Coordinates of C-alpha atoms and ligand atoms in Angstrom, one line a residue:
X1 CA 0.0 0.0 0.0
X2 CA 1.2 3.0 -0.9
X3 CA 0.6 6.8 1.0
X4 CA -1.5 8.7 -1.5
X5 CA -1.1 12.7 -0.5
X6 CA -3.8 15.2 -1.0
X7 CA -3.4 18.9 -1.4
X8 CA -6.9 21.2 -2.1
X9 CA -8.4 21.6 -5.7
X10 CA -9.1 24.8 -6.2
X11 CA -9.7 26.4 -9.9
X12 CA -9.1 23.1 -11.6
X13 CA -5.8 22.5 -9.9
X14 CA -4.6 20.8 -7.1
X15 CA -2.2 23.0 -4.8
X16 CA 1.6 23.1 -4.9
X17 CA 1.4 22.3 -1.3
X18 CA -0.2 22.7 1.7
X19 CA 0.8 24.0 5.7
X20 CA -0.6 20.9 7.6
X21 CA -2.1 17.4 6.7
X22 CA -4.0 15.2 8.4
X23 CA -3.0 11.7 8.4
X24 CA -5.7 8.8 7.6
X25 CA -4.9 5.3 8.6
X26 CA -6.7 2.5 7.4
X27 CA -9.7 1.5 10.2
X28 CA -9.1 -1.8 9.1
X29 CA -5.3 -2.5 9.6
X30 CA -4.0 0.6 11.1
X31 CA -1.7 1.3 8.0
X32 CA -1.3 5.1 7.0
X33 CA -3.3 5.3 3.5
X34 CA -3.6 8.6 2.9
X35 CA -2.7 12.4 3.9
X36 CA -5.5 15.5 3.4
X37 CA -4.5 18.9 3.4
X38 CA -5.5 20.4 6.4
X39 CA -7.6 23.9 4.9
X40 CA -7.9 27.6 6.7
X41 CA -10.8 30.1 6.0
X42 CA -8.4 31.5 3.2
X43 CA -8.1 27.9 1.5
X44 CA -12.1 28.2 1.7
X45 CA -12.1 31.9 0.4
X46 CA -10.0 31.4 -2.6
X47 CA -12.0 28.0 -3.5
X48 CA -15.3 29.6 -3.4
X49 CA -13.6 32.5 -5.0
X50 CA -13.0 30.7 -8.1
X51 CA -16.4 28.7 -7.6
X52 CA -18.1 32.3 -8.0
X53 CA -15.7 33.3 -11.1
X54 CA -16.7 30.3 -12.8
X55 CA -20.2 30.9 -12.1
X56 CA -20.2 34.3 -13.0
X57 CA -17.9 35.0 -15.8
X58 CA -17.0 31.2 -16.8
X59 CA -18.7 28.7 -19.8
X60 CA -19.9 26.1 -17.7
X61 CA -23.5 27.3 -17.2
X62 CA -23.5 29.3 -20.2
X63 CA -22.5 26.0 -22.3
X64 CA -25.6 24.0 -23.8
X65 CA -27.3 21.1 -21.7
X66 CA -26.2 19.2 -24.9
X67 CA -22.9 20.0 -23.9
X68 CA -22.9 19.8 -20.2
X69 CA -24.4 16.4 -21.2
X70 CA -21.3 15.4 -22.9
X71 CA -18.4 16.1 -20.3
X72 CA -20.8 14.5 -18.0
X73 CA -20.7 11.2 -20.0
X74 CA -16.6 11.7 -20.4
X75 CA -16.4 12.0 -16.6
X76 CA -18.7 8.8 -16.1
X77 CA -16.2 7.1 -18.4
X78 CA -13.3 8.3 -16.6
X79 CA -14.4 6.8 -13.7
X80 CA -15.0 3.5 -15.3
X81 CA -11.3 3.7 -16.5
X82 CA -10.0 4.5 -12.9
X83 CA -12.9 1.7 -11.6
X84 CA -10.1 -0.3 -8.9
X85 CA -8.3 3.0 -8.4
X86 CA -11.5 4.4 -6.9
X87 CA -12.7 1.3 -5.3
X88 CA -9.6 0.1 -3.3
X89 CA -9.5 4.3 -2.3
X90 CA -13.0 3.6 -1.0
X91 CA -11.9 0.6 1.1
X92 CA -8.5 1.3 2.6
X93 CA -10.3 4.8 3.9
X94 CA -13.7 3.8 4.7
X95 CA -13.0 0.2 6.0
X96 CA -16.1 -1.0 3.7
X97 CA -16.4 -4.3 2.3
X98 CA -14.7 -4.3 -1.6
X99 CA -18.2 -5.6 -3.1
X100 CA -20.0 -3.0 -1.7
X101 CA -17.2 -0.1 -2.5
X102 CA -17.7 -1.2 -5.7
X103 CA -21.2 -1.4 -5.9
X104 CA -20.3 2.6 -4.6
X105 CA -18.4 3.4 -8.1
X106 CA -20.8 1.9 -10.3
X107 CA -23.4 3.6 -8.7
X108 CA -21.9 7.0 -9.1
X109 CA -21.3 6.0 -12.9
X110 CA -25.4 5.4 -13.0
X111 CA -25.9 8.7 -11.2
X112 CA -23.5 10.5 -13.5
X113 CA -25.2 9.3 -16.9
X114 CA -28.7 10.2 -15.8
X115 CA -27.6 13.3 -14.5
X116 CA -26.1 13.9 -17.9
X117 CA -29.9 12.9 -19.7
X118 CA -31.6 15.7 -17.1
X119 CA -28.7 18.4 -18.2
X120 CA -30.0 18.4 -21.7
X121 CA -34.0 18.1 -20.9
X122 CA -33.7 21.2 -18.6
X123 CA -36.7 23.2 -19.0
X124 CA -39.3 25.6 -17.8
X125 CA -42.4 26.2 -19.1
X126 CA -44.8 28.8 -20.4
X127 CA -48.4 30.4 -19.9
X128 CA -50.5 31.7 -22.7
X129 CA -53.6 31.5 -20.8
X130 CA -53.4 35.0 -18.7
X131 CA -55.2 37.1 -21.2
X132 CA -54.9 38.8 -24.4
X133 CA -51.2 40.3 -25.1
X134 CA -49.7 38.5 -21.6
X135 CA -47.2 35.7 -21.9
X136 CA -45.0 34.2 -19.0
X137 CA -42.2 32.4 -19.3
X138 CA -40.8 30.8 -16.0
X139 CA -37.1 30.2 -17.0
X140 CA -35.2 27.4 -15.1
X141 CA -31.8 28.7 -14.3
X142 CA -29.3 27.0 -12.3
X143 CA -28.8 27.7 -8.7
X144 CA -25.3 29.3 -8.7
X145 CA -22.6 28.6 -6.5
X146 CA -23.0 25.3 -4.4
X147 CA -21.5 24.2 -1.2
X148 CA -21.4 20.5 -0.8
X149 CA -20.3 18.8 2.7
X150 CA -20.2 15.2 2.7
X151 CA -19.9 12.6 5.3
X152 CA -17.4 9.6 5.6
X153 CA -19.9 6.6 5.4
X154 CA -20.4 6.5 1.4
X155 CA -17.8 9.4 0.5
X156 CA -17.8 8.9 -3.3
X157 CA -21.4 7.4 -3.9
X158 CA -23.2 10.5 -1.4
X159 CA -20.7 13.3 -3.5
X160 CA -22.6 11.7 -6.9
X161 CA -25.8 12.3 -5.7
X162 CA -24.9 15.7 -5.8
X163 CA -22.0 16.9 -8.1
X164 CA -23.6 15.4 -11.5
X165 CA -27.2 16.7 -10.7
X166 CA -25.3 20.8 -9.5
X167 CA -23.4 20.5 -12.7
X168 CA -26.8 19.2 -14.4
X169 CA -27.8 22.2 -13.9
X170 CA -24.7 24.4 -14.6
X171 CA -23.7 25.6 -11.3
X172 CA -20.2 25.6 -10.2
X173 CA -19.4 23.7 -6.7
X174 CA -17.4 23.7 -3.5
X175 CA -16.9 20.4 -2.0
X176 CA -16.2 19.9 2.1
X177 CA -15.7 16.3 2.3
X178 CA -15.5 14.2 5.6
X179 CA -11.8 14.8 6.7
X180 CA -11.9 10.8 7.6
X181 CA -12.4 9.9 4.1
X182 CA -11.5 12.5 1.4
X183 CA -9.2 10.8 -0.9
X184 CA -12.5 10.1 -3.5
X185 CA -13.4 13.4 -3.5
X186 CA -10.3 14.9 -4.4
X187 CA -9.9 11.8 -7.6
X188 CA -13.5 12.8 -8.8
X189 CA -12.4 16.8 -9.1
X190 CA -9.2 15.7 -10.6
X191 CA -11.2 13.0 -13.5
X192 CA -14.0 15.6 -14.1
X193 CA -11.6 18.1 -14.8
X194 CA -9.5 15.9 -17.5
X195 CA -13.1 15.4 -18.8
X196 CA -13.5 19.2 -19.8
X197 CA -15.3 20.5 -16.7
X198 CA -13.9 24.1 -16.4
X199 CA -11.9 25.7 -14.2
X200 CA -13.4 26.8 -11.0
X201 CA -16.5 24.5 -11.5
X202 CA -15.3 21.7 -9.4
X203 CA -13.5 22.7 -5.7
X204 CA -12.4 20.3 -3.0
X205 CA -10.9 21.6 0.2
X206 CA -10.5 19.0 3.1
X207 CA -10.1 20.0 6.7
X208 CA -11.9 20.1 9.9
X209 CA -15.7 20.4 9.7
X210 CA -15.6 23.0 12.3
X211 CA -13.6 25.2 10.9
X212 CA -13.9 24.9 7.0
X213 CA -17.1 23.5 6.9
X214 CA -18.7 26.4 9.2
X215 CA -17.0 28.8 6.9
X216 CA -17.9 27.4 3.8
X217 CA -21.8 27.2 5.1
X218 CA -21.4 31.3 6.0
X219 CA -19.9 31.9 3.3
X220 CA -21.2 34.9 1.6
X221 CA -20.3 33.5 -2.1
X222 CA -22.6 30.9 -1.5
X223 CA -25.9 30.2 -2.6
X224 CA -27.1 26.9 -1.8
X225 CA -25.7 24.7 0.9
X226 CA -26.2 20.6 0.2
X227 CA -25.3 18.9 3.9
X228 CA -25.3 15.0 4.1
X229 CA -24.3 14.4 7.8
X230 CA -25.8 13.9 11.3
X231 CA -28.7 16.3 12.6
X232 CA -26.4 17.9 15.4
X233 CA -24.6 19.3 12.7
X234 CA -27.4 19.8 10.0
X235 CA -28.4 21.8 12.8
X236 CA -25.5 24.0 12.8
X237 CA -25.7 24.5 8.8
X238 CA -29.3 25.6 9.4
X239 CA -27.9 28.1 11.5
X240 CA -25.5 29.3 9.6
X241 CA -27.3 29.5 6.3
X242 CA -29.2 32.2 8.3
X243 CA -26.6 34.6 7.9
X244 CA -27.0 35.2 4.3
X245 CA -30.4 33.6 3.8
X246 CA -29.3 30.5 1.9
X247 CA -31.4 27.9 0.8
X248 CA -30.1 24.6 2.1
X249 CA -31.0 20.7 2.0
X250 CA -30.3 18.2 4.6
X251 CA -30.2 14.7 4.1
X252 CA -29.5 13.5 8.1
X253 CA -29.6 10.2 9.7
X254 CA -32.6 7.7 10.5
X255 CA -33.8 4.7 12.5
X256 CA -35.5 3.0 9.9
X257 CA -38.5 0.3 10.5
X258 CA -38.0 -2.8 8.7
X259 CA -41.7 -4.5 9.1
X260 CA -42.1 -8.3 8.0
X261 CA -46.1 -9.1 8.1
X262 CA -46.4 -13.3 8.7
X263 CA -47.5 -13.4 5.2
X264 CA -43.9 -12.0 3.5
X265 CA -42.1 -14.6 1.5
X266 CA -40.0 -15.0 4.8
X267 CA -36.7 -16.4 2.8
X268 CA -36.1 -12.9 1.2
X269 CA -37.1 -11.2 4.4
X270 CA -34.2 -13.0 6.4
X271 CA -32.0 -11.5 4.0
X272 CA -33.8 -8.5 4.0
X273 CA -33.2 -8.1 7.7
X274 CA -29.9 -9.0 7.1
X275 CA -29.0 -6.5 4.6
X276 CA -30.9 -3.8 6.1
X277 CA -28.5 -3.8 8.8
X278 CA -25.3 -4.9 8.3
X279 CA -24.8 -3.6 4.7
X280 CA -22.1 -0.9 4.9
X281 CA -21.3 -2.0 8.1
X282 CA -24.3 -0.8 9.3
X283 CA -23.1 2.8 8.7
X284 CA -25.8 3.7 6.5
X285 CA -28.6 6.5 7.1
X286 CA -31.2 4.2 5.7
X287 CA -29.8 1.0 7.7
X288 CA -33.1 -1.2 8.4
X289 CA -31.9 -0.7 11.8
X290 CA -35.2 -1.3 13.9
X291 CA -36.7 -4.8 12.8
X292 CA -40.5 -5.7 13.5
X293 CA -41.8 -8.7 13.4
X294 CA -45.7 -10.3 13.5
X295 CA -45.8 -12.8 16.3
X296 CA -47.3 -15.5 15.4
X297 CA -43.9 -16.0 12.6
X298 CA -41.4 -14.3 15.5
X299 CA -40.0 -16.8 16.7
X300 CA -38.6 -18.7 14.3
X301 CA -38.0 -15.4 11.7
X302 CA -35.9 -13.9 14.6
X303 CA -33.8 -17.3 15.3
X304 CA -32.8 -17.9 11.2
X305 CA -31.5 -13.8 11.5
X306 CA -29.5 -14.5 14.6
X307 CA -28.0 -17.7 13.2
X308 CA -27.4 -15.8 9.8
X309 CA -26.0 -12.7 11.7
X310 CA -23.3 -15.4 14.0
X311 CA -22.1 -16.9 10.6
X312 CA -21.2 -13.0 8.9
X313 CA -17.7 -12.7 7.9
X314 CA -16.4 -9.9 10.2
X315 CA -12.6 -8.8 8.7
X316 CA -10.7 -7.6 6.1
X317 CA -12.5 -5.2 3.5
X318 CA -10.2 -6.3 1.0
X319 CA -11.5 -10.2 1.0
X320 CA -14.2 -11.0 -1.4
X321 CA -16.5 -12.7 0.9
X322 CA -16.2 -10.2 4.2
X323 CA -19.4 -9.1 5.2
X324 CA -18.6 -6.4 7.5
X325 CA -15.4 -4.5 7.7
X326 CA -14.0 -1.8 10.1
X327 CA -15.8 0.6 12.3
X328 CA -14.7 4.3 10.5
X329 CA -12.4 5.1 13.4
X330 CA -11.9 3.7 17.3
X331 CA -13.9 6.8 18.9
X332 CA -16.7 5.5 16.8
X333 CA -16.3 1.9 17.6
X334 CA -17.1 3.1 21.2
X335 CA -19.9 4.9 20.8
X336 CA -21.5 1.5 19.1
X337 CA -20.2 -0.4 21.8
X338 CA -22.1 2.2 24.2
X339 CA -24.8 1.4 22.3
X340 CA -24.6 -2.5 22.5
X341 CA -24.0 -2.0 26.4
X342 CA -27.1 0.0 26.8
X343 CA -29.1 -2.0 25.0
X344 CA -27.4 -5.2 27.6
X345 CA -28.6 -2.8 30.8
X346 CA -31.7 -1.7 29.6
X347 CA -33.3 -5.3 29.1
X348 CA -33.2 -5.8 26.0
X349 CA -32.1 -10.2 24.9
X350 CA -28.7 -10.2 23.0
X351 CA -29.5 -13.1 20.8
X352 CA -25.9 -12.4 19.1
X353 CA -22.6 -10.6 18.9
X354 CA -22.6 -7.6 21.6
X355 CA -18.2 -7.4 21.5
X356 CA -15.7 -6.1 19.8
X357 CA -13.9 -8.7 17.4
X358 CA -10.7 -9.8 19.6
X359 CA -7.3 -10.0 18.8
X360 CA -7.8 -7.3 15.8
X361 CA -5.3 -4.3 14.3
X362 CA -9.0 -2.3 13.4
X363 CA -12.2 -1.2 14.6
X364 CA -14.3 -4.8 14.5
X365 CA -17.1 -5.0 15.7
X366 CA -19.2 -8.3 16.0
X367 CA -22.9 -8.9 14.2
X368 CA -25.2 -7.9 17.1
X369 CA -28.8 -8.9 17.3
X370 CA -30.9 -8.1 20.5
X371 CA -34.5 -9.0 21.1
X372 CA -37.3 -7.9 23.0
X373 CA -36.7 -4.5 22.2
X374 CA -39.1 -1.9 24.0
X375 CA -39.6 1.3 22.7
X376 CA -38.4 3.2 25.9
X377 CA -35.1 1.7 25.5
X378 CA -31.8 3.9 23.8
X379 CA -31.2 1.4 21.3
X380 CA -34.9 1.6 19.7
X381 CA -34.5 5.3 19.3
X382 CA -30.7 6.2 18.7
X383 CA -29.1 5.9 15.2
X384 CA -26.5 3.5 16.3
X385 CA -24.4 3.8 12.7
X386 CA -22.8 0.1 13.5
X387 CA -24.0 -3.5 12.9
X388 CA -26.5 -3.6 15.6
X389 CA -29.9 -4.7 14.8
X390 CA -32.9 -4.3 17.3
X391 CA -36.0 -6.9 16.8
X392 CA -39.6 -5.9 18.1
X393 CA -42.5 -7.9 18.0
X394 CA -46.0 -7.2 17.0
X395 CA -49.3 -8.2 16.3
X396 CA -51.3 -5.8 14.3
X397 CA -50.8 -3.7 11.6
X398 CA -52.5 -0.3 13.5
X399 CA -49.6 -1.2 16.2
X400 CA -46.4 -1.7 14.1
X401 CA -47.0 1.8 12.4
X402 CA -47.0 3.4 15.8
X403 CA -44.5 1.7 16.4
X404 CA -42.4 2.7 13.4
X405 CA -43.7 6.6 13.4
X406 CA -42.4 6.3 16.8
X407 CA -39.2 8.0 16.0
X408 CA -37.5 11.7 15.7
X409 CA -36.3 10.3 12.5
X410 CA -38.4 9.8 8.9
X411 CA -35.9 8.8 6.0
X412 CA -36.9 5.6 5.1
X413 CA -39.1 2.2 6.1
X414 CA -39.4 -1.0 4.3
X415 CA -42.3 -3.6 4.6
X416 CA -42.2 -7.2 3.5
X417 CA -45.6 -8.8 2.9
X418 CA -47.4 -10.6 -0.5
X419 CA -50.6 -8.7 0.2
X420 CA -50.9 -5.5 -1.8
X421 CA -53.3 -3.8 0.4
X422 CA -50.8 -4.3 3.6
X423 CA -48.0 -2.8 1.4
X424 CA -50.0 0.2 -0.3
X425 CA -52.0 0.6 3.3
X426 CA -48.4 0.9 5.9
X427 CA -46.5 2.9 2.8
X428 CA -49.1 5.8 3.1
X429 CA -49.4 5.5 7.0
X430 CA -45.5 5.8 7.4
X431 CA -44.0 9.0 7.8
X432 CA -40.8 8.6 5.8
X433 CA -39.6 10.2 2.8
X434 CA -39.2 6.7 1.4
X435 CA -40.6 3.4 1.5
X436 CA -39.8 0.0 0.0
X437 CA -41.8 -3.3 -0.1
X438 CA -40.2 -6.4 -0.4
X439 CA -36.9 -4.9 -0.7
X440 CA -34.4 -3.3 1.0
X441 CA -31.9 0.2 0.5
X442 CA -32.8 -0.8 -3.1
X443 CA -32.9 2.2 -5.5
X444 CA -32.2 4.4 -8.9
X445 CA -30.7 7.1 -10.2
X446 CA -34.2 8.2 -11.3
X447 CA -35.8 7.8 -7.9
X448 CA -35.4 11.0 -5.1
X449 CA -34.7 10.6 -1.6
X450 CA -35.7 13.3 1.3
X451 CA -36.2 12.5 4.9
X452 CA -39.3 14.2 7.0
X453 CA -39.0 15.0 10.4
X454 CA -35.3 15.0 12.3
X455 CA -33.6 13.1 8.9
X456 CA -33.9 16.7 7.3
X457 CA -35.7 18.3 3.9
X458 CA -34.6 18.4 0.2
X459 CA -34.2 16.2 -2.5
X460 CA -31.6 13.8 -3.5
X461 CA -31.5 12.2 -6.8
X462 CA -34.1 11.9 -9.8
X463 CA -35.9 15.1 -11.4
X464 CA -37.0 16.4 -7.8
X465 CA -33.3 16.2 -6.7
X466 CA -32.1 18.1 -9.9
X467 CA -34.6 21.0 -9.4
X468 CA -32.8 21.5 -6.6
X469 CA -30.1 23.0 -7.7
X470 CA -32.1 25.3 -10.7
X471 CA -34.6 28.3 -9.5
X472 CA -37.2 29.7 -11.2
X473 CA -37.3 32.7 -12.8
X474 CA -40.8 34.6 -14.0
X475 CA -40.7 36.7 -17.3
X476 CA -43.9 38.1 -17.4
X477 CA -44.4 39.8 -21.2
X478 CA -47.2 42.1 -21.9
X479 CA -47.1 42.6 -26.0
X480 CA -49.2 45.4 -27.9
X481 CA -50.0 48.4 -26.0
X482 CA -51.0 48.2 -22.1
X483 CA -54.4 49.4 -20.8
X484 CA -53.5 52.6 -18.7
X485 CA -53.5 52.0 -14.8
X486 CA -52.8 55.6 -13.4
X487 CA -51.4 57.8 -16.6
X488 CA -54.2 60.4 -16.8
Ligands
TXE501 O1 -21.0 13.5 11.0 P1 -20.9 15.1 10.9 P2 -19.9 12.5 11.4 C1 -24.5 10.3 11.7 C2 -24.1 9.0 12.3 C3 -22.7 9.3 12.8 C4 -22.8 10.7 13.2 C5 -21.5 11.4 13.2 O2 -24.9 8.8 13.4 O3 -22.3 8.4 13.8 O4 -23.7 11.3 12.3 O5 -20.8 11.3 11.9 C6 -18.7 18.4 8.4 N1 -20.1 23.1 9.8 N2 -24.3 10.3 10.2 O6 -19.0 12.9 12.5 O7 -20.1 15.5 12.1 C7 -17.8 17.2 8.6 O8 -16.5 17.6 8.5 C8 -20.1 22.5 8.6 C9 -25.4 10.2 9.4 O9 -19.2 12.2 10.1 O10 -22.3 15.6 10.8 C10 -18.3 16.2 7.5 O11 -17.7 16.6 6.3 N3 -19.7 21.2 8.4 C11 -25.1 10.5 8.0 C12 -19.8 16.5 7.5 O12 -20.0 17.7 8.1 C13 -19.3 20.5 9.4 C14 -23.8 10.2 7.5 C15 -20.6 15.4 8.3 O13 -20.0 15.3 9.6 C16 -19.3 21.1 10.7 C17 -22.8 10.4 8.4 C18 -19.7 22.4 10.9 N4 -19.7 23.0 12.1 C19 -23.0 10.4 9.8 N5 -18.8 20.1 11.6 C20 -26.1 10.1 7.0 N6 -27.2 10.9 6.8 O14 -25.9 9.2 6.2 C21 -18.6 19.0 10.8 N7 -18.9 19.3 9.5

């Protein structure tokens, strides 16, 4: 393995040098992988600086969609080209299993294509129904200059569901990425550049969230703030958005409900349960974290997940057949452990796991399934972020959507059952931005996301999450000669 070294890219070039990095070592082995420039408030100025230039004054947004399109679908083939560059970055930084990193990249290729289609269907619309000599045309016109902060759980994948949909649209874009996992970030500016994105369209500067984070969300030169992260924080770019009355979107985390009705085709569920929770290591916002169950099938349902969970590969990333890899970083690993202990204390049956994964170099932590999980207890309303799943039992379907609304959270919620009016009947009763039946963190380019109540507001993805980053603006034309209002 060799150290790759980061310094900011700012105006469609990477720095000389930099101050100060920050060092990352792999959660997984403890090997240094990478080194990020550590930014200031002038790294941030000069990035959004050139952002705003190339906005402004610069050809990007000014280009056709035809030919926004284009470069788009270059960079998509770049990225294929770099494919195990980008994946194995994914993995030595992230600690994430190599088939799900790559499932990351491919992803991002999808997102980047469609994104590409919406560039050149970018439209507004017109009325000719107002009255004799009135027309209005309400022009779509891209956002402007776009701060993008990114968290550390899906660095590359989360980063496409915005950069291709901003550029879409023709704005220009600052990127803050987590400071644990920025090495994709800085690879995506670098390949969209050599695939004819302008100068000053594409800016990454790494560094501590509190420091260039804040001042790229105060920012003056900015004018729509796109924050993937936790809600403390999301709380915090609310905040500071206020300052200069900037629009924002939050995608935050979630506790999501993973509901199997007795009548689910229970094989699929088990895996359903599975991969709701430990995919990613269970460091997913949409993690099917919260499992419910229908009685009369508990018993049994809940003992084939356990006995599945106790046979996951926990280990290296880098092996084809690991399951779960590393925890992001040690002071992470704890908090989950917290978690797992408070669930022990509270009451709640640990059917599996509950430890750390002995004798290890990284941040392992054991496939944990408890039982008998109340809805007073920390583990049924905490985002946990690790591979801890809590199981719940019910009987009816009025109870299990309580139970599932029961949350501050409302980013997603999956139900398993054959019976069309269970699935159409819970999917309007839950409050989530999205739902899925019979699957689980399933999901398209073309399809938005948006959480409702503590997981945050905006779209992510499809046409909704383009719009986004395009406002609207009304031309109202009055031809022929205007009927007098006050001239005497
Ligand atoms: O998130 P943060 P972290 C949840 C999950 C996880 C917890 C903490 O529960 O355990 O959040 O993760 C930048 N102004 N999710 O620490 O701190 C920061 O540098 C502006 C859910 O990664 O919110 C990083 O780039 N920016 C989530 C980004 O914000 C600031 C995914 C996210 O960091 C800032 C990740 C500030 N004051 C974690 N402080 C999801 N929805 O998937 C930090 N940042």
């Amino acid at each position: 393995m060799s150290t790759r070294q980061y310094t900011h890219f700012i105006n469609g070039r990477f720095d000389g040098d930099a101050a100060s990095y920050v060092d990352r070592k792999s959660p997984a082995s403890g090997e240094l992988v990478a080194r990020f420039a550590t930014g200031d408030v002038a790294d941030m100025d000069r990035a959004v600086a050139a952002a705003r230039a190339a906005f402004d004054h610069g050809p990007w947004p000014r280009m056709s969609g035809m030919e926004r399109a284009e470069v788009l679908n270059k960079f998509a083939d770049l990225i294929r080209k770099n494919f195990d560059r980008l994946v194995r970055i994914e993995v030595e930084e992230v600690g994430k299993p190599i088939r799900f990193a790559r499932g990351d990249i491919e992803g991002s290729v999808g997102l980047i294509r469609y994104a590409a289609s919406l560039a050149m269907q970018m439209s507004g619309s017109t009325y000719t129904n107002l009255g004799a000599n009135k027309t209005a045309l309400l022009m779509r016109e891209p956002v402007g200059v776009v701060a993008l902060i990114t968290p550390w759980n899906f660095p590359a994948l989360i980063l496409m569901q915005k950069v291709p949909f901003a550029l879409a649209a023709g704005c220009a874009v600052v990127v803050k990425p987590s400071e644990f996992t920025s090495g994709s970030a800085f690879e995506l500016a670098a390949l969209a550049a050599e695939a004819g994105v302008p100068n000053g369209v594409f800016n990454v500067v790494s560094g501590k969230g509190s420091v260039i984070g804040q001042s790229l969300a105060e920012h003056p030169g900015v004018d729509f703030i796109s924050f993937t992260g936790s809600t403390r924080i999301g709380q915090n770019v609310i905040e500071a958005s206020a300052k200069n009355i900037v629009k924002t979107s939050l995608e935050l985390g979630g506790k999501s409900a993973n509901i199997v009705f007795a009548d689910a085709d229970l094989d699929a569920a088990v895996d359903g349960a599975l991969m709701g929770v430990f995919f990613n290591n269970g460091e997913c916002c949409v993690s099917g974290s919260r499992l419910f169950v229908q009685s009369s099938i508990a018993e049994e349902f809940v003992r084939r997940v356990s006995e599945s969970a106790a046979l996951l590969k926990v280990g290296n990333p880098f092996d084809e057949d690991t399951d779960i890899g590393a925890m992001i970083d040690s002071k992470h690993m704890s908090t989950v452990m917290g978690f797992v202990e408070s669930g022990v204390s509270e009451g709640a049956k640990l059917l599996t796991g509950g430890s750390a994964v002995e004798n290890s170099a990284g941040n392992f932590v054991q496939p944990t399934v408890f039982d008998h999980v109340t809805p007073q207890m920390t583990i049924f309303k905490e985002e946990i972020f690790g591979p801890v799943l809590s199981v719940t039992r019910f009987e009816t379907l009025d109870e299990v959507v309580a139970l599932a609304n029961d949350s501050i959270y409302g980013l997603s919620n999956y139900v398993w059952s054959k019976n069309i009016d269970t699935v159409m009947t819970v999917a309007s009763r839950l409050k989530s931005g999205w739902v899925q039946a019979n699957t689980v963190i399933d999901g398209a380019p073309q399809l938005p996301l948006a959480g409702v109540k503590g997981s945050g507001f905006g779209y992510e993805m499809g046409q909704a999450g383009f719009e986004e980053f395009t406002q609207i603006k009304t031309l109202f034309i009055h031809t022929g000669s205007r009927q007098p209002v006050f001239a005497k």
